[in-house]
Amino acid sequence: DVKVTQSSRYLVKRTGEKVFLECVQDMDHENMFWYRQDPGLGLRLIYFSYDVKMKEKGDIPEGYSVSREKKERFSLILESASTNQTSMYLCASSQRTGGGYFGPGTRLTVT
Amino acid sequence: GENVEQHPSTLSVQEGDSAVIKCTYSDSASNYFPWYKQELGKRPQLIIDIRSNVGEKKDQRIAVTLNKTAKHFSLHITETQPEDSAVYFCAAFDSWGKLQFGAGTQVVVTP
């Protein structure tokens, strides 16, 4: 059974703080993704990675960076958190050819 | 990049009736099309998928069809039940493994 875990379910940070969100998968998946989900806006891709140290921008990369030093771990970094980054963040992983399994999500509030 | 459009945004059906959700995609290189169900407060769950070399796939009360020429794919739910109420997302997986989602359809099944 695929397991994707995220470091926190809820997080409250102050404007300007550096924020790290971590995602770990245990299925040896090549691909990993970070999405944010806001009401009425669906699932928007922030970044994805198809291999260790490889990353590609998604639709809304501004204000975010990512790190993938190990195959099983994909981190999302908010360099300087802003209130418009308050959202639900969902990590997912997949095989190169398909699948796509989500973590439980991190609800981030920036005050 | 890939653009996935999904209709309708909301769908209200009587219990026992069928529900159909339609999606289109833009990148002809996309080769894998999963569908997700997201219940309130939960992560999206993969419920069915179809690859570009297949026209139709069925799993109990749900089925997915794909028209590669027209770049359309659809989700069909028959004999709907109250537990089918959720938000459904279509997605397209391009040749790089990038997974892009439609905006979602809120399905409400009324008894």
PDB file of C-alpha atoms in Angstrom:
ATOM      1  CA  ASP A   1       0.000   0.000   0.000  1.00  0.00           C
ATOM      2  CA  VAL A   2       1.400   3.384  -1.008  1.00  0.00           C
ATOM      3  CA  LYS A   3       2.194   5.684   1.845  1.00  0.00           C
ATOM      4  CA  VAL A   4       2.864   9.371   1.401  1.00  0.00           C
ATOM      5  CA  THR A   5       3.392  11.325   4.581  1.00  0.00           C
ATOM      6  CA  GLN A   6       3.754  15.017   5.267  1.00  0.00           C
ATOM      7  CA  SER A   7       5.617  16.507   8.189  1.00  0.00           C
ATOM      8  CA  SER A   8       2.736  18.523   9.653  1.00  0.00           C
ATOM      9  CA  ARG A   9      -1.049  18.519   9.367  1.00  0.00           C
ATOM     10  CA  TYR A  10      -1.384  22.084  10.627  1.00  0.00           C
ATOM     11  CA  LEU A  11       1.161  24.868  10.704  1.00  0.00           C
ATOM     12  CA  VAL A  12       0.918  28.509  11.766  1.00  0.00           C
ATOM     13  CA  LYS A  13       3.709  30.855  10.745  1.00  0.00           C
ATOM     14  CA  ARG A  14       4.318  34.580  10.788  1.00  0.00           C
ATOM     15  CA  THR A  15       4.810  36.766   7.738  1.00  0.00           C
ATOM     16  CA  GLY A  16       8.443  36.762   6.644  1.00  0.00           C
ATOM     17  CA  GLU A  17       9.347  33.434   8.246  1.00  0.00           C
ATOM     18  CA  LYS A  18      11.054  30.699   6.270  1.00  0.00           C
ATOM     19  CA  VAL A  19       8.825  27.638   6.126  1.00  0.00           C
ATOM     20  CA  PHE A  20       9.756  24.050   5.327  1.00  0.00           C
ATOM     21  CA  LEU A  21       7.165  21.468   4.343  1.00  0.00           C
ATOM     22  CA  GLU A  22       8.416  17.916   4.007  1.00  0.00           C
ATOM     23  CA  CYS A  23       7.005  14.985   2.136  1.00  0.00           C
ATOM     24  CA  VAL A  24       8.168  11.373   2.265  1.00  0.00           C
ATOM     25  CA  GLN A  25       7.013   8.426   0.140  1.00  0.00           C
ATOM     26  CA  ASP A  26       7.868   4.797   0.690  1.00  0.00           C
ATOM     27  CA  MET A  27       7.123   3.317  -2.741  1.00  0.00           C
ATOM     28  CA  ASP A  28      10.345   4.172  -4.580  1.00  0.00           C
ATOM     29  CA  HIS A  29       8.395   6.492  -6.886  1.00  0.00           C
ATOM     30  CA  GLU A  30      10.374   8.548  -9.363  1.00  0.00           C
ATOM     31  CA  ASN A  31       7.993  11.511  -9.484  1.00  0.00           C
ATOM     32  CA  MET A  32       7.000  13.780  -6.641  1.00  0.00           C
ATOM     33  CA  PHE A  33       4.742  16.833  -6.703  1.00  0.00           C
ATOM     34  CA  TRP A  34       3.681  19.797  -4.592  1.00  0.00           C
ATOM     35  CA  TYR A  35       0.216  21.283  -5.091  1.00  0.00           C
ATOM     36  CA  ARG A  36      -1.736  23.921  -3.291  1.00  0.00           C
ATOM     37  CA  GLN A  37      -5.487  23.678  -2.953  1.00  0.00           C
ATOM     38  CA  ASP A  38      -7.663  26.716  -2.446  1.00  0.00           C
ATOM     39  CA  PRO A  39     -11.476  26.841  -2.540  1.00  0.00           C
ATOM     40  CA  GLY A  40     -12.731  27.172  -6.091  1.00  0.00           C
ATOM     41  CA  LEU A  41      -9.240  26.931  -7.594  1.00  0.00           C
ATOM     42  CA  GLY A  42      -8.712  23.191  -7.642  1.00  0.00           C
ATOM     43  CA  LEU A  43      -5.242  21.660  -7.386  1.00  0.00           C
ATOM     44  CA  ARG A  44      -2.524  23.931  -8.698  1.00  0.00           C
ATOM     45  CA  LEU A  45       0.926  22.520  -9.356  1.00  0.00           C
ATOM     46  CA  ILE A  46       3.745  24.419  -7.653  1.00  0.00           C
ATOM     47  CA  TYR A  47       6.746  22.218  -8.514  1.00  0.00           C
ATOM     48  CA  PHE A  48       7.428  18.675  -9.489  1.00  0.00           C
ATOM     49  CA  SER A  49      10.506  16.472  -9.521  1.00  0.00           C
ATOM     50  CA  TYR A  50      11.107  13.484 -11.795  1.00  0.00           C
ATOM     51  CA  ASP A  51      14.387  12.408 -10.226  1.00  0.00           C
ATOM     52  CA  VAL A  52      16.767  13.189  -7.400  1.00  0.00           C
ATOM     53  CA  LYS A  53      18.045  16.782  -7.654  1.00  0.00           C
ATOM     54  CA  MET A  54      15.781  17.397 -10.662  1.00  0.00           C
ATOM     55  CA  LYS A  55      12.907  19.851 -10.491  1.00  0.00           C
ATOM     56  CA  GLU A  56      10.503  21.537 -12.832  1.00  0.00           C
ATOM     57  CA  LYS A  57       8.334  24.573 -12.209  1.00  0.00           C
ATOM     58  CA  GLY A  58       4.617  24.103 -12.206  1.00  0.00           C
ATOM     59  CA  ASP A  59       1.977  26.764 -12.742  1.00  0.00           C
ATOM     60  CA  ILE A  60       2.570  28.835  -9.594  1.00  0.00           C
ATOM     61  CA  PRO A  61       6.238  28.569  -8.527  1.00  0.00           C
ATOM     62  CA  GLU A  62       6.651  32.181  -7.433  1.00  0.00           C
ATOM     63  CA  GLY A  63       7.579  32.494  -3.778  1.00  0.00           C
ATOM     64  CA  TYR A  64       8.433  28.787  -3.482  1.00  0.00           C
ATOM     65  CA  SER A  65      11.473  26.595  -3.942  1.00  0.00           C
ATOM     66  CA  VAL A  66      11.972  22.849  -3.608  1.00  0.00           C
ATOM     67  CA  SER A  67      14.650  20.373  -2.717  1.00  0.00           C
ATOM     68  CA  ARG A  68      15.000  16.698  -3.547  1.00  0.00           C
ATOM     69  CA  GLU A  69      18.243  15.322  -2.181  1.00  0.00           C
ATOM     70  CA  LYS A  70      16.912  11.777  -1.719  1.00  0.00           C
ATOM     71  CA  LYS A  71      14.468   9.858  -3.851  1.00  0.00           C
ATOM     72  CA  GLU A  72      11.917   9.412  -1.089  1.00  0.00           C
ATOM     73  CA  ARG A  73      11.875  13.000   0.172  1.00  0.00           C
ATOM     74  CA  PHE A  74      10.642  16.195  -1.466  1.00  0.00           C
ATOM     75  CA  SER A  75      10.662  19.460   0.430  1.00  0.00           C
ATOM     76  CA  LEU A  76       8.767  22.657  -0.295  1.00  0.00           C
ATOM     77  CA  ILE A  77      10.301  25.876   0.979  1.00  0.00           C
ATOM     78  CA  LEU A  78       8.623  29.203   1.404  1.00  0.00           C
ATOM     79  CA  GLU A  79      11.564  31.597   1.539  1.00  0.00           C
ATOM     80  CA  SER A  80       9.600  34.438   3.141  1.00  0.00           C
ATOM     81  CA  ALA A  81       6.050  33.467   3.983  1.00  0.00           C
ATOM     82  CA  SER A  82       3.272  35.853   3.038  1.00  0.00           C
ATOM     83  CA  THR A  83      -0.419  35.864   3.939  1.00  0.00           C
ATOM     84  CA  ASN A  84      -1.399  34.942   0.370  1.00  0.00           C
ATOM     85  CA  GLN A  85       0.417  31.648   0.872  1.00  0.00           C
ATOM     86  CA  THR A  86      -2.144  30.574   3.459  1.00  0.00           C
ATOM     87  CA  SER A  87      -3.501  27.396   1.902  1.00  0.00           C
ATOM     88  CA  MET A  88      -3.723  23.613   1.965  1.00  0.00           C
ATOM     89  CA  TYR A  89      -0.513  22.074   0.603  1.00  0.00           C
ATOM     90  CA  LEU A  90      -0.685  18.581  -0.838  1.00  0.00           C
ATOM     91  CA  CYS A  91       2.246  16.407  -1.760  1.00  0.00           C
ATOM     92  CA  ALA A  92       1.897  13.514  -4.198  1.00  0.00           C
ATOM     93  CA  SER A  93       4.129  10.846  -5.670  1.00  0.00           C
ATOM     94  CA  SER A  94       3.852   8.590  -8.698  1.00  0.00           C
ATOM     95  CA  GLN A  95       5.720   6.159 -10.843  1.00  0.00           C
ATOM     96  CA  ARG A  96       7.156   7.591 -14.037  1.00  0.00           C
ATOM     97  CA  THR A  97       4.335   6.006 -16.015  1.00  0.00           C
ATOM     98  CA  GLY A  98       1.358   6.666 -13.792  1.00  0.00           C
ATOM     99  CA  GLY A  99      -0.315   6.353 -10.444  1.00  0.00           C
ATOM    100  CA  GLY A 100      -0.429   9.472  -8.326  1.00  0.00           C
ATOM    101  CA  TYR A 101      -0.980   9.177  -4.564  1.00  0.00           C
ATOM    102  CA  PHE A 102      -1.445  12.049  -2.180  1.00  0.00           C
ATOM    103  CA  GLY A 103      -0.272  12.767   1.310  1.00  0.00           C
ATOM    104  CA  PRO A 104      -2.756  13.949   3.960  1.00  0.00           C
ATOM    105  CA  GLY A 105      -2.014  17.637   3.358  1.00  0.00           C
ATOM    106  CA  THR A 106      -0.620  20.474   5.456  1.00  0.00           C
ATOM    107  CA  ARG A 107      -2.920  23.359   6.270  1.00  0.00           C
ATOM    108  CA  LEU A 108      -0.636  26.368   6.499  1.00  0.00           C
ATOM    109  CA  THR A 109      -1.793  29.637   8.007  1.00  0.00           C
ATOM    110  CA  VAL A 110       0.433  32.692   7.655  1.00  0.00           C
ATOM    111  CA  THR A 111      -0.442  35.540  10.003  1.00  0.00           C
TER     112      THR A 111
ATOM    113  CA  GLY B   1       2.285  22.932 -21.095  1.00  0.00           C
ATOM    114  CA  GLU B   2      -0.735  20.768 -20.479  1.00  0.00           C
ATOM    115  CA  ASN B   3      -4.090  22.418 -19.850  1.00  0.00           C
ATOM    116  CA  VAL B   4      -6.990  20.353 -18.510  1.00  0.00           C
ATOM    117  CA  GLU B   5     -10.541  21.679 -18.577  1.00  0.00           C
ATOM    118  CA  GLN B   6     -13.331  20.022 -16.625  1.00  0.00           C
ATOM    119  CA  HIS B   7     -17.131  20.378 -16.793  1.00  0.00           C
ATOM    120  CA  PRO B   8     -19.474  20.820 -15.099  1.00  0.00           C
ATOM    121  CA  SER B   9     -18.240  22.518 -11.951  1.00  0.00           C
ATOM    122  CA  THR B  10     -21.244  21.241  -9.986  1.00  0.00           C
ATOM    123  CA  LEU B  11     -23.542  18.306 -10.636  1.00  0.00           C
ATOM    124  CA  SER B  12     -26.633  17.426  -8.682  1.00  0.00           C
ATOM    125  CA  VAL B  13     -28.218  14.006  -9.300  1.00  0.00           C
ATOM    126  CA  GLN B  14     -30.973  11.905  -7.769  1.00  0.00           C
ATOM    127  CA  GLU B  15     -29.876   8.708  -6.080  1.00  0.00           C
ATOM    128  CA  GLY B  16     -29.901   5.918  -8.620  1.00  0.00           C
ATOM    129  CA  ASP B  17     -29.327   8.174 -11.618  1.00  0.00           C
ATOM    130  CA  SER B  18     -26.094   8.414 -13.612  1.00  0.00           C
ATOM    131  CA  ALA B  19     -23.488  11.162 -13.422  1.00  0.00           C
ATOM    132  CA  VAL B  20     -21.102  12.158 -16.201  1.00  0.00           C
ATOM    133  CA  ILE B  21     -18.103  14.446 -15.882  1.00  0.00           C
ATOM    134  CA  LYS B  22     -16.188  15.556 -18.962  1.00  0.00           C
ATOM    135  CA  CYS B  23     -12.607  16.729 -19.411  1.00  0.00           C
ATOM    136  CA  THR B  24     -10.488  17.913 -22.292  1.00  0.00           C
ATOM    137  CA  TYR B  25      -6.725  18.164 -22.496  1.00  0.00           C
ATOM    138  CA  SER B  26      -4.425  20.124 -24.746  1.00  0.00           C
ATOM    139  CA  ASP B  27      -1.150  18.170 -24.983  1.00  0.00           C
ATOM    140  CA  SER B  28      -1.383  15.327 -27.489  1.00  0.00           C
ATOM    141  CA  ALA B  29       1.670  13.726 -25.822  1.00  0.00           C
ATOM    142  CA  SER B  30      -0.318  13.120 -22.624  1.00  0.00           C
ATOM    143  CA  ASN B  31      -0.643   9.382 -22.159  1.00  0.00           C
ATOM    144  CA  TYR B  32      -2.268   8.646 -18.817  1.00  0.00           C
ATOM    145  CA  PHE B  33      -5.504   9.988 -17.359  1.00  0.00           C
ATOM    146  CA  PRO B  34      -6.390   9.336 -13.715  1.00  0.00           C
ATOM    147  CA  TRP B  35      -9.539  10.371 -11.868  1.00  0.00           C
ATOM    148  CA  TYR B  36      -9.618  11.331  -8.206  1.00  0.00           C
ATOM    149  CA  LYS B  37     -12.367  11.552  -5.619  1.00  0.00           C
ATOM    150  CA  GLN B  38     -11.968  13.962  -2.717  1.00  0.00           C
ATOM    151  CA  GLU B  39     -14.341  13.756   0.209  1.00  0.00           C
ATOM    152  CA  LEU B  40     -14.666  16.691   2.547  1.00  0.00           C
ATOM    153  CA  GLY B  41     -11.558  17.136   4.687  1.00  0.00           C
ATOM    154  CA  LYS B  42      -9.708  14.248   3.062  1.00  0.00           C
ATOM    155  CA  ARG B  43      -6.963  13.829   0.524  1.00  0.00           C
ATOM    156  CA  PRO B  44      -7.787  13.112  -3.148  1.00  0.00           C
ATOM    157  CA  GLN B  45      -7.955   9.364  -3.794  1.00  0.00           C
ATOM    158  CA  LEU B  46      -7.238   7.709  -7.129  1.00  0.00           C
ATOM    159  CA  ILE B  47     -10.408   5.864  -8.174  1.00  0.00           C
ATOM    160  CA  ILE B  48      -9.825   4.872 -11.786  1.00  0.00           C
ATOM    161  CA  ASP B  49      -7.390   5.598 -14.582  1.00  0.00           C
ATOM    162  CA  ILE B  50      -6.989   5.029 -18.303  1.00  0.00           C
ATOM    163  CA  ARG B  51      -3.999   4.967 -20.611  1.00  0.00           C
ATOM    164  CA  SER B  52      -3.858   6.412 -24.088  1.00  0.00           C
ATOM    165  CA  ASN B  53      -3.871   3.003 -25.786  1.00  0.00           C
ATOM    166  CA  VAL B  54      -7.264   2.119 -24.283  1.00  0.00           C
ATOM    167  CA  GLY B  55     -10.681   3.543 -25.165  1.00  0.00           C
ATOM    168  CA  GLU B  56     -12.713   2.510 -22.151  1.00  0.00           C
ATOM    169  CA  LYS B  57     -12.234   1.043 -18.693  1.00  0.00           C
ATOM    170  CA  LYS B  58     -14.810  -0.050 -16.156  1.00  0.00           C
ATOM    171  CA  ASP B  59     -14.699  -0.814 -12.443  1.00  0.00           C
ATOM    172  CA  GLN B  60     -18.053  -1.743 -10.935  1.00  0.00           C
ATOM    173  CA  ARG B  61     -20.221   1.397 -11.082  1.00  0.00           C
ATOM    174  CA  ILE B  62     -17.585   3.709 -12.503  1.00  0.00           C
ATOM    175  CA  ALA B  63     -16.225   3.833 -16.028  1.00  0.00           C
ATOM    176  CA  VAL B  64     -13.901   6.090 -17.926  1.00  0.00           C
ATOM    177  CA  THR B  65     -13.787   6.695 -21.677  1.00  0.00           C
ATOM    178  CA  LEU B  66     -11.059   8.310 -23.735  1.00  0.00           C
ATOM    179  CA  ASN B  67     -11.224   9.834 -27.205  1.00  0.00           C
ATOM    180  CA  LYS B  68      -7.621  10.552 -28.174  1.00  0.00           C
ATOM    181  CA  THR B  69      -8.500  12.201 -31.454  1.00  0.00           C
ATOM    182  CA  ALA B  70     -10.763  14.726 -29.802  1.00  0.00           C
ATOM    183  CA  LYS B  71      -8.634  14.889 -26.632  1.00  0.00           C
ATOM    184  CA  HIS B  72     -11.673  14.184 -24.463  1.00  0.00           C
ATOM    185  CA  PHE B  73     -12.080  11.852 -21.533  1.00  0.00           C
ATOM    186  CA  SER B  74     -15.070  11.291 -19.295  1.00  0.00           C
ATOM    187  CA  LEU B  75     -16.035   9.704 -15.999  1.00  0.00           C
ATOM    188  CA  HIS B  76     -19.360   7.875 -15.764  1.00  0.00           C
ATOM    189  CA  ILE B  77     -20.906   6.880 -12.452  1.00  0.00           C
ATOM    190  CA  THR B  78     -23.992   4.654 -12.667  1.00  0.00           C
ATOM    191  CA  GLU B  79     -26.600   3.960  -9.985  1.00  0.00           C
ATOM    192  CA  THR B  80     -25.341   6.831  -7.867  1.00  0.00           C
ATOM    193  CA  GLN B  81     -25.459   6.551  -4.090  1.00  0.00           C
ATOM    194  CA  PRO B  82     -25.169   9.228  -1.368  1.00  0.00           C
ATOM    195  CA  GLU B  83     -21.583   8.100  -0.668  1.00  0.00           C
ATOM    196  CA  ASP B  84     -20.667   9.145  -4.215  1.00  0.00           C
ATOM    197  CA  SER B  85     -21.100  12.781  -3.096  1.00  0.00           C
ATOM    198  CA  ALA B  86     -17.634  14.362  -3.301  1.00  0.00           C
ATOM    199  CA  VAL B  87     -15.432  16.517  -5.493  1.00  0.00           C
ATOM    200  CA  TYR B  88     -14.072  14.663  -8.514  1.00  0.00           C
ATOM    201  CA  PHE B  89     -10.929  15.712 -10.350  1.00  0.00           C
ATOM    202  CA  CYS B  90      -9.689  14.598 -13.732  1.00  0.00           C
ATOM    203  CA  ALA B  91      -5.990  14.776 -14.506  1.00  0.00           C
ATOM    204  CA  ALA B  92      -3.578  14.301 -17.378  1.00  0.00           C
ATOM    205  CA  PHE B  93      -0.062  12.947 -17.097  1.00  0.00           C
ATOM    206  CA  ASP B  94       2.245  14.097 -19.866  1.00  0.00           C
ATOM    207  CA  SER B  95       5.300  12.312 -21.253  1.00  0.00           C
ATOM    208  CA  TRP B  96       7.509  13.984 -18.612  1.00  0.00           C
ATOM    209  CA  GLY B  97       5.347  12.685 -15.808  1.00  0.00           C
ATOM    210  CA  LYS B  98       3.859  16.072 -14.986  1.00  0.00           C
ATOM    211  CA  LEU B  99       0.394  15.602 -13.492  1.00  0.00           C
ATOM    212  CA  GLN B 100      -2.046  18.444 -14.207  1.00  0.00           C
ATOM    213  CA  PHE B 101      -5.568  18.602 -12.812  1.00  0.00           C
ATOM    214  CA  GLY B 102      -8.896  19.925 -13.934  1.00  0.00           C
ATOM    215  CA  ALA B 103     -10.722  22.389 -11.690  1.00  0.00           C
ATOM    216  CA  GLY B 104     -12.942  19.759 -10.103  1.00  0.00           C
ATOM    217  CA  THR B 105     -16.638  18.835 -10.109  1.00  0.00           C
ATOM    218  CA  GLN B 106     -18.727  18.942  -6.949  1.00  0.00           C
ATOM    219  CA  VAL B 107     -21.138  16.000  -7.179  1.00  0.00           C
ATOM    220  CA  VAL B 108     -24.158  15.994  -4.870  1.00  0.00           C
ATOM    221  CA  VAL B 109     -26.323  12.883  -4.763  1.00  0.00           C
ATOM    222  CA  THR B 110     -29.711  13.535  -3.198  1.00  0.00           C
ATOM    223  CA  PRO B 111     -31.715  10.627  -1.707  1.00  0.00           C
TER     224      PRO B 111
END
